[in-house]
PDB file of C-alpha atoms in Angstrom:
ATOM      1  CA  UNK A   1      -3.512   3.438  26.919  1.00  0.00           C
ATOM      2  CA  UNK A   2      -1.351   1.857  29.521  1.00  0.00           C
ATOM      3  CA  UNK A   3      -2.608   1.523  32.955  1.00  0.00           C
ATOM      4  CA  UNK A   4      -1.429  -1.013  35.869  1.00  0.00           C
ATOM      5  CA  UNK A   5      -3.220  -3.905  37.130  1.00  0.00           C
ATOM      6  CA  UNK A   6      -2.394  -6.182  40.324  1.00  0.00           C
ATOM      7  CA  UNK A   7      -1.427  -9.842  40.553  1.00  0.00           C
ATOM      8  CA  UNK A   8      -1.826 -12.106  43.892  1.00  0.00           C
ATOM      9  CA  UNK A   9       0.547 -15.053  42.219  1.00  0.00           C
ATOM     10  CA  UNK A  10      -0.931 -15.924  39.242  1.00  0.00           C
ATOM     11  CA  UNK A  11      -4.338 -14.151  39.569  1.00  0.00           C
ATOM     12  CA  UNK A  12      -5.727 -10.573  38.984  1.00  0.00           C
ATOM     13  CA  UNK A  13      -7.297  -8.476  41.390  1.00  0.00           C
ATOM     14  CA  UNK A  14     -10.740  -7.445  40.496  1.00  0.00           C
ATOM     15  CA  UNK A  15     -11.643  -5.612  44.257  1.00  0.00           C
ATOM     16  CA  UNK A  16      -9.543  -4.239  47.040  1.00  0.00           C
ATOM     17  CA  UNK A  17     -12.420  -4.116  49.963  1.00  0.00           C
ATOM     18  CA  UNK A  18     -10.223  -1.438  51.848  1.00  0.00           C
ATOM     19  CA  UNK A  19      -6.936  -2.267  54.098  1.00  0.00           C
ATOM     20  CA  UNK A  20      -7.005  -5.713  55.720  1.00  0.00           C
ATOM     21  CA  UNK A  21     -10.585  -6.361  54.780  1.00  0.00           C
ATOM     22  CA  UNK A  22     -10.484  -8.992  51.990  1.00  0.00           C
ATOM     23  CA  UNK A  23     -10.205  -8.788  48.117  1.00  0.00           C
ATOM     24  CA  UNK A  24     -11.225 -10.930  45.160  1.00  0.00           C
ATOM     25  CA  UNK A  25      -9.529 -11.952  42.262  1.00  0.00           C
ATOM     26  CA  UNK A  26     -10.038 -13.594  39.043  1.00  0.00           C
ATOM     27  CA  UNK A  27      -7.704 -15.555  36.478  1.00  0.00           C
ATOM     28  CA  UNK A  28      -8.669 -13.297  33.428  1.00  0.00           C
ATOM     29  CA  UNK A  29      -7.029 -10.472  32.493  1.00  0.00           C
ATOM     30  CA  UNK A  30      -9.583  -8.566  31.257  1.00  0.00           C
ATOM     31  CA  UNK A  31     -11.909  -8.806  34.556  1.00  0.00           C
ATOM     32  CA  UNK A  32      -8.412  -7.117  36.524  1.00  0.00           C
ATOM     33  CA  UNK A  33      -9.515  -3.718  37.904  1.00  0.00           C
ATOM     34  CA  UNK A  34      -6.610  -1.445  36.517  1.00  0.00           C
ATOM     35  CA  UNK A  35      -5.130   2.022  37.546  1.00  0.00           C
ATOM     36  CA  UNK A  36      -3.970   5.024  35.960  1.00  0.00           C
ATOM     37  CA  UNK A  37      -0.594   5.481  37.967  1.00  0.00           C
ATOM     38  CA  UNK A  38       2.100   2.861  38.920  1.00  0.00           C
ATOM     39  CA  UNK A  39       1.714   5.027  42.451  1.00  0.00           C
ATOM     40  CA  UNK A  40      -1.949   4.450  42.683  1.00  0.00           C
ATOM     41  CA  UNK A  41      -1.353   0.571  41.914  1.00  0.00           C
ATOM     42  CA  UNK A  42       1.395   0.571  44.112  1.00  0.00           C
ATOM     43  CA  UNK A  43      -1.124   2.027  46.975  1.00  0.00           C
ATOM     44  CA  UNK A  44      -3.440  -0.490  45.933  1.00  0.00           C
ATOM     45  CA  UNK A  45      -0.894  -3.266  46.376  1.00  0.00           C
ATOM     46  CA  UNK A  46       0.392  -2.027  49.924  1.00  0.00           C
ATOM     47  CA  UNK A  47      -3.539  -2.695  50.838  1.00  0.00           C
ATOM     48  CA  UNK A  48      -3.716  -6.163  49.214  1.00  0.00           C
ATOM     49  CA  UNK A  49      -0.394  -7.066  51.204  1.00  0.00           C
ATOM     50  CA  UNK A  50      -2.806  -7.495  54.290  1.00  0.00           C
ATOM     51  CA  UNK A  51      -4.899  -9.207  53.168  1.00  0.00           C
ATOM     52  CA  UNK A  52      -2.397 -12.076  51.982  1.00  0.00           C
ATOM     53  CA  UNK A  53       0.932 -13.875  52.340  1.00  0.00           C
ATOM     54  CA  UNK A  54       1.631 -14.437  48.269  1.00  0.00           C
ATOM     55  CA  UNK A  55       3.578 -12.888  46.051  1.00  0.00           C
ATOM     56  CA  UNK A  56       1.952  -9.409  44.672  1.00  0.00           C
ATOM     57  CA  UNK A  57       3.207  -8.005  41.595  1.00  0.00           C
ATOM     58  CA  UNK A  58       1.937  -4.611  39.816  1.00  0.00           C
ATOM     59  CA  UNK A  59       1.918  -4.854  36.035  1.00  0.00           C
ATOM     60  CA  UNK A  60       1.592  -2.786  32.855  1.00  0.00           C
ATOM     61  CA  UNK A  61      -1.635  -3.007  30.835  1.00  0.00           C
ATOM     62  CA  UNK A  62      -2.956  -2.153  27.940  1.00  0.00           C
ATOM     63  CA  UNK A  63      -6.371  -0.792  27.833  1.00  0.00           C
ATOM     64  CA  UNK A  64      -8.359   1.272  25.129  1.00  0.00           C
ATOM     65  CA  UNK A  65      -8.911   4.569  25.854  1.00  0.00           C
ATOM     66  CA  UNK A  66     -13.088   5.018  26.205  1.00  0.00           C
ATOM     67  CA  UNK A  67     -14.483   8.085  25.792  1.00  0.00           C
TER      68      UNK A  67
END
């Protein structure tokens, strides 16, 4: 199932705290929180843009689907 994760340069996000109030991110793919819309990620990435001055990037994933 393709989803869309969120890159800060070369790291992944793993928490968006809310607008302008901090994030945390991780080097391995798998820990990256995901979404099930490019919109959604792209809403998520317009958050993370306050809290940082580097390069943000949305990008396809590939998750199983869980049931």
């Amino acid at each position: 199932m393709t989803r869309y994760a969120v890159k800060v340069s070369d790291r992944w996000v793993m928490a968006v705290f809310g607008p302008g109030k901090g994030l945390q991110l991780t080097s391995i793919e798998e820990d990256a929180s995901s979404w099930p819309t490019y919109e959604r990620a792209l809403r998520a990435a317009h958050s993370i843009q306050q809290c940082t001055t580097n390069p943000i990037s949305i990008c396809s994933v590939t998750e199983p689907a869980y049931r």
